[in-house]
Coordinates of N, CA and C in Angstrom, one line a residue:
M20 N -14.5 -64.5 21.3 CA -13.0 -64.4 21.1 C -12.4 -65.6 21.8
S21 N -11.4 -66.2 21.1 CA -10.7 -67.3 21.7 C -9.7 -66.8 22.8
V22 N -9.3 -67.8 23.6 CA -8.3 -67.4 24.7 C -7.0 -66.9 24.0
T23 N -6.6 -67.6 22.9 CA -5.4 -67.2 22.2 C -5.5 -65.8 21.7
A24 N -6.6 -65.5 21.1 CA -6.8 -64.1 20.6 C -6.8 -63.1 21.7
G25 N -7.4 -63.5 22.8 CA -7.5 -62.6 24.0 C -6.1 -62.3 24.5
V26 N -5.2 -63.3 24.6 CA -3.9 -63.2 25.0 C -3.1 -62.3 24.0
A27 N -3.2 -62.5 22.8 CA -2.5 -61.8 21.7 C -2.9 -60.3 21.8
L28 N -4.2 -60.0 22.0 CA -4.6 -58.6 22.1 C -4.1 -58.0 23.4
A29 N -4.0 -58.7 24.5 CA -3.5 -58.2 25.8 C -2.0 -57.9 25.6
V30 N -1.3 -58.7 24.9 CA 0.2 -58.4 24.7 C 0.3 -57.2 23.8
A31 N -0.5 -57.1 22.7 CA -0.5 -56.0 21.8 C -0.8 -54.7 22.6
D32 N -1.8 -54.7 23.5 CA -2.2 -53.5 24.3 C -1.0 -53.1 25.1
A33 N -0.3 -54.0 25.7 CA 0.9 -53.7 26.5 C 2.0 -53.0 25.6
V34 N 2.2 -53.5 24.4 CA 3.1 -52.9 23.5 C 2.7 -51.5 23.1
W35 N 1.4 -51.4 22.7 CA 0.9 -50.1 22.4 C 1.1 -49.1 23.5
A36 N 0.9 -49.5 24.7 CA 1.1 -48.6 25.9 C 2.6 -48.2 26.0
E37 N 3.5 -49.1 25.8 CA 4.9 -48.8 25.8 C 5.3 -47.8 24.7
I38 N 4.8 -48.0 23.5 CA 5.1 -47.1 22.4 C 4.5 -45.7 22.7
R39 N 3.3 -45.6 23.2 CA 2.7 -44.3 23.6 C 3.6 -43.6 24.7
S40 N 4.0 -44.4 25.6 CA 4.8 -43.8 26.7 C 6.2 -43.3 26.2
A41 N 6.8 -44.1 25.3 CA 8.1 -43.7 24.8 C 8.0 -42.6 23.7
G42 N 6.8 -42.6 23.0 CA 6.7 -41.7 21.9 C 7.3 -42.2 20.6
L43 N 7.8 -43.4 20.6 CA 8.3 -44.0 19.4 C 8.3 -45.5 19.5
A44 N 8.3 -46.1 18.4 CA 8.2 -47.6 18.3 C 9.6 -48.1 18.0
S45 N 10.2 -48.9 18.9 CA 11.5 -49.5 18.7 C 11.4 -50.7 17.8
D46 N 12.5 -51.2 17.3 CA 12.5 -52.4 16.5 C 11.9 -53.5 17.2
E47 N 12.2 -53.6 18.5 CA 11.6 -54.7 19.4 C 10.1 -54.6 19.4
H48 N 9.5 -53.4 19.6 CA 8.1 -53.2 19.6 C 7.5 -53.7 18.2
L49 N 8.1 -53.2 17.1 CA 7.6 -53.5 15.8 C 7.7 -55.0 15.5
S50 N 8.8 -55.7 16.0 CA 8.9 -57.1 15.9 C 7.8 -57.9 16.6
I51 N 7.5 -57.5 17.8 CA 6.4 -58.1 18.6 C 5.1 -58.0 17.8
L52 N 4.8 -56.7 17.4 CA 3.6 -56.5 16.7 C 3.5 -57.2 15.4
E53 N 4.6 -57.4 14.7 CA 4.6 -58.1 13.5 C 4.4 -59.6 13.8
A54 N 4.9 -60.1 14.9 CA 4.7 -61.5 15.2 C 3.2 -61.8 15.5
L55 N 2.6 -60.8 16.1 CA 1.1 -60.9 16.5 C 0.2 -60.7 15.3
F56 N 0.5 -59.7 14.4 CA -0.4 -59.3 13.4 C 0.1 -59.7 11.9
G57 N 1.3 -60.2 11.8 CA 1.8 -60.6 10.5 C 1.9 -59.5 9.5
K58 N 1.5 -59.9 8.3 CA 1.7 -59.0 7.1 C 0.9 -57.7 7.3
N59 N -0.2 -57.7 8.1 CA -1.0 -56.5 8.3 C -0.1 -55.4 9.0
M60 N 0.8 -55.9 9.9 CA 1.6 -54.9 10.6 C 2.6 -54.3 9.6
V61 N 3.2 -55.1 8.8 CA 4.1 -54.6 7.8 C 3.4 -53.6 6.9
R62 N 2.2 -53.9 6.4 CA 1.5 -53.0 5.5 C 1.0 -51.7 6.3
A63 N 0.7 -51.9 7.6 CA 0.3 -50.7 8.4 C 1.5 -49.7 8.5
S64 N 2.7 -50.2 8.7 CA 3.9 -49.4 8.8 C 4.1 -48.7 7.5
K65 N 3.9 -49.3 6.4 CA 4.0 -48.7 5.1 C 3.0 -47.6 4.9
I66 N 1.8 -47.8 5.3 CA 0.8 -46.7 5.2 C 1.2 -45.5 6.0
L67 N 1.7 -45.8 7.2 CA 2.1 -44.7 8.1 C 3.3 -44.0 7.5
D68 N 4.3 -44.7 7.0 CA 5.5 -44.1 6.4 C 5.1 -43.2 5.2
E69 N 4.0 -43.5 4.5 CA 3.6 -42.8 3.3 C 2.7 -41.6 3.7
G70 N 2.5 -41.4 5.0 CA 1.6 -40.3 5.5 C 0.1 -40.5 5.3
G71 N -0.3 -41.8 5.3 CA -1.6 -42.2 5.0 C -2.6 -42.2 6.1
V72 N -2.3 -41.5 7.2 CA -3.2 -41.5 8.4 C -3.6 -40.1 8.8
R73 N -4.9 -39.8 8.9 CA -5.4 -38.5 9.3 C -6.4 -38.7 10.4
R74 N -6.3 -37.9 11.5 CA -7.2 -37.9 12.6 C -8.1 -36.7 12.4
V75 N -9.4 -37.0 12.4 CA -10.4 -36.0 12.2 C -11.2 -35.8 13.5
T76 N -11.1 -34.6 14.1 CA -11.7 -34.3 15.4 C -12.8 -33.3 15.2
G77 N -14.0 -33.6 15.8 CA -15.1 -32.7 15.8 C -15.0 -31.7 16.9
A78 N -15.4 -30.4 16.6 CA -15.5 -29.4 17.6 C -16.9 -28.9 17.8
P79 N -17.3 -28.7 19.0 CA -16.5 -28.6 20.2 C -16.4 -30.0 21.0
S80 N -17.0 -31.0 20.5 CA -17.1 -32.3 21.3 C -15.8 -33.0 21.6
G81 N -14.8 -32.8 20.6 CA -13.6 -33.5 20.7 C -13.6 -35.0 20.3
R82 N -14.8 -35.4 19.8 CA -14.9 -36.8 19.3 C -14.1 -36.9 18.0
S83 N -13.5 -38.1 17.8 CA -12.6 -38.2 16.6 C -12.7 -39.6 16.0
L84 N -12.2 -39.6 14.8 CA -12.1 -40.9 14.0 C -10.8 -40.7 13.2
F85 N -10.4 -41.8 12.6 CA -9.2 -41.8 11.7 C -9.7 -42.0 10.3
L86 N -9.0 -41.4 9.3 CA -9.2 -41.7 7.9 C -7.8 -42.3 7.5
V87 N -7.9 -43.5 7.0 CA -6.6 -44.2 6.6 C -6.7 -44.6 5.2
M88 N -5.6 -44.3 4.5 CA -5.5 -44.6 3.0 C -5.3 -46.1 2.8
G89 N -5.9 -46.6 1.8 CA -5.7 -47.9 1.3 C -4.4 -48.0 0.5
E90 N -4.1 -49.2 0.1 CA -2.9 -49.4 -0.7 C -3.1 -49.6 -2.1
S91 N -4.4 -49.7 -2.5 CA -4.7 -49.9 -3.9 C -4.4 -48.6 -4.7
K92 N -4.4 -48.8 -6.0 CA -4.1 -47.7 -6.9 C -5.2 -46.6 -6.8
R93 N -6.4 -47.0 -6.4 CA -7.5 -46.0 -6.3 C -7.3 -45.1 -5.0
K94 N -6.4 -45.5 -4.1 CA -6.1 -44.8 -2.9 C -7.4 -44.4 -2.2
E95 N -8.2 -45.5 -1.9 CA -9.4 -45.3 -1.2 C -9.0 -44.9 0.3
E96 N -10.0 -44.2 0.9 CA -9.8 -43.8 2.3 C -10.8 -44.5 3.1
Y97 N -10.4 -45.1 4.3 CA -11.4 -45.8 5.1 C -11.6 -45.1 6.4
I98 N -12.8 -45.1 6.9 CA -13.1 -44.5 8.3 C -12.7 -45.6 9.2
C99 N -12.0 -45.3 10.3 CA -11.4 -46.3 11.2 C -11.5 -45.8 12.6
F100 N -12.0 -46.7 13.5 CA -11.9 -46.5 14.9 C -11.0 -47.6 15.3
P101 N -9.7 -47.3 15.6 CA -8.6 -48.3 15.7 C -8.9 -49.5 16.5
E102 N -9.6 -49.4 17.6 CA -9.8 -50.6 18.5 C -11.2 -51.3 18.2
H103 N -11.9 -50.7 17.3 CA -13.3 -51.3 17.1 C -13.7 -51.6 15.7
L104 N -13.4 -50.7 14.7 CA -14.1 -50.9 13.4 C -13.2 -50.2 12.3
C105 N -13.3 -50.8 11.1 CA -12.8 -50.1 9.9 C -13.8 -50.4 8.8
T106 N -13.9 -49.5 7.9 CA -14.9 -49.7 6.8 C -14.3 -50.4 5.6
C107 N -13.1 -51.0 5.7 CA -12.6 -51.7 4.6 C -13.2 -53.1 4.5
Y108 N -13.0 -53.6 3.3 CA -13.6 -55.0 3.0 C -12.9 -56.0 3.9
S109 N -11.6 -55.9 4.1 CA -10.9 -56.9 4.9 C -11.5 -57.0 6.3
F110 N -11.8 -55.9 6.9 CA -12.4 -55.9 8.3 C -13.6 -56.8 8.3
F111 N -14.5 -56.6 7.4 CA -15.8 -57.4 7.4 C -15.6 -58.8 7.0
Y112 N -14.6 -59.1 6.1 CA -14.4 -60.4 5.6 C -13.5 -61.2 6.5
D113 N -12.3 -60.7 6.7 CA -11.3 -61.5 7.5 C -11.5 -61.5 9.0
I114 N -12.1 -60.4 9.5 CA -12.2 -60.3 10.9 C -13.6 -60.6 11.4
V115 N -14.6 -60.0 10.9 CA -16.0 -60.2 11.3 C -16.5 -61.6 10.8
S116 N -16.4 -61.8 9.5 CA -17.0 -63.1 9.0 C -16.2 -64.3 9.3
R117 N -14.9 -64.3 9.0 CA -14.1 -65.5 9.1 C -13.3 -65.6 10.4
G118 N -13.1 -64.5 11.1 CA -12.4 -64.5 12.3 C -10.9 -64.9 12.1
E119 N -10.3 -64.6 11.0 CA -9.0 -65.1 10.7 C -7.9 -64.0 11.1
Q120 N -8.3 -62.8 11.3 CA -7.4 -61.8 11.7 C -7.9 -61.1 13.0
L121 N -7.0 -60.5 13.8 CA -7.5 -59.7 14.9 C -7.9 -58.3 14.6
C122 N -7.2 -57.7 13.6 CA -7.6 -56.4 13.1 C -6.9 -56.2 11.7
C123 N -7.4 -55.2 11.0 CA -6.9 -54.9 9.7 C -5.7 -54.0 9.7
K124 N -5.1 -53.8 8.6 CA -3.9 -53.0 8.5 C -4.2 -51.5 8.7
H125 N -5.4 -51.1 8.4 CA -5.8 -49.7 8.6 C -6.0 -49.4 10.1
Q126 N -6.5 -50.4 10.9 CA -6.6 -50.2 12.3 C -5.2 -50.1 12.9
L127 N -4.4 -51.0 12.5 CA -3.0 -51.0 13.0 C -2.3 -49.7 12.6
A128 N -2.4 -49.2 11.4 CA -1.8 -47.9 11.0 C -2.3 -46.8 11.9
A129 N -3.6 -46.8 12.2 CA -4.2 -45.7 13.0 C -3.7 -45.8 14.4
R130 N -3.6 -47.0 15.0 CA -3.1 -47.2 16.4 C -1.6 -46.8 16.4
L131 N -0.8 -47.2 15.5 CA 0.6 -46.8 15.5 C 0.8 -45.3 15.3
A132 N 0.0 -44.7 14.4 CA 0.1 -43.3 14.2 C -0.3 -42.5 15.4
E133 N -1.3 -43.0 16.1 CA -1.8 -42.3 17.4 C -0.7 -42.5 18.4
A134 N -0.1 -43.6 18.5 CA 0.9 -43.9 19.6 C 2.1 -43.1 19.4
V135 N 2.5 -42.8 18.2 CA 3.8 -42.0 18.0 C 3.5 -40.6 17.5
S136 N 2.2 -40.2 17.5 CA 1.8 -38.9 17.1 C 2.2 -38.5 15.7
K137 N 2.1 -39.5 14.8 CA 2.5 -39.3 13.4 C 1.3 -39.3 12.5
H138 N 0.4 -38.4 12.6 CA -0.8 -38.3 11.8 C -1.1 -36.8 11.6
Q139 N -1.8 -36.5 10.5 CA -2.2 -35.2 10.2 C -3.5 -35.0 11.0
N140 N -3.6 -33.8 11.7 CA -4.8 -33.5 12.5 C -5.7 -32.6 11.6
I141 N -7.0 -32.9 11.6 CA -8.0 -32.1 10.9 C -9.1 -31.8 11.9
E142 N -9.5 -30.6 12.0 CA -10.6 -30.2 12.9 C -11.8 -29.8 12.0
V143 N -12.9 -30.4 12.3 CA -14.2 -30.1 11.6 C -15.2 -29.8 12.7
T144 N -16.4 -29.4 12.2 CA -17.5 -29.2 13.2 C -18.1 -30.5 13.5
D145 N -18.8 -30.6 14.6 CA -19.4 -31.8 15.0 C -20.4 -32.2 14.0
E146 N -21.1 -31.3 13.3 CA -22.0 -31.6 12.3 C -21.4 -32.2 11.1
E147 N -20.2 -31.7 10.7 CA -19.4 -32.3 9.6 C -19.0 -33.8 9.9
L148 N -18.6 -34.0 11.2 CA -18.2 -35.3 11.6 C -19.4 -36.2 11.6
A149 N -20.5 -35.8 12.0 CA -21.7 -36.6 12.0 C -22.1 -36.9 10.6
H150 N -21.9 -36.0 9.7 CA -22.2 -36.2 8.2 C -21.3 -37.3 7.7
M151 N -20.0 -37.3 8.1 CA -19.1 -38.3 7.6 C -19.6 -39.7 8.1
L152 N -20.0 -39.8 9.4 CA -20.4 -41.0 10.0 C -21.8 -41.5 9.4
S153 N -22.6 -40.6 9.0 CA -23.9 -41.0 8.4 C -23.7 -41.7 7.1
K154 N -22.6 -41.7 6.5 CA -22.3 -42.4 5.2 C -21.9 -43.8 5.4
L155 N -21.7 -44.2 6.7 CA -21.3 -45.6 7.0 C -22.4 -46.6 6.6

């Protein structure tokens, strides 16, 4: 990771912490995140506004992942670990292969949803969660 990317992620982490603490994202917060992540942040906000983020938690372990809707007409759903991985094409192409983005819109939507507690919660057994992950 470049120094510039590291600084951008550190700034973003500070903004995410402020949003979590306040329980809402101010225009200033969203403006900073948009400056850091560009069009992906705008698209992430749209996904969140449309109710496209679900948190799936396994019981009894409490382990969780996010399911985030795509924007295509097919309305695909991607498994997402907001700070680490998304199963979308953009994650592997723009982030992993080319290093052109810091994270995809699905990761941003999941982080924003978690920070403002605006996601649907679904509880499944740990076995069901493991089955979901086995399809990766």
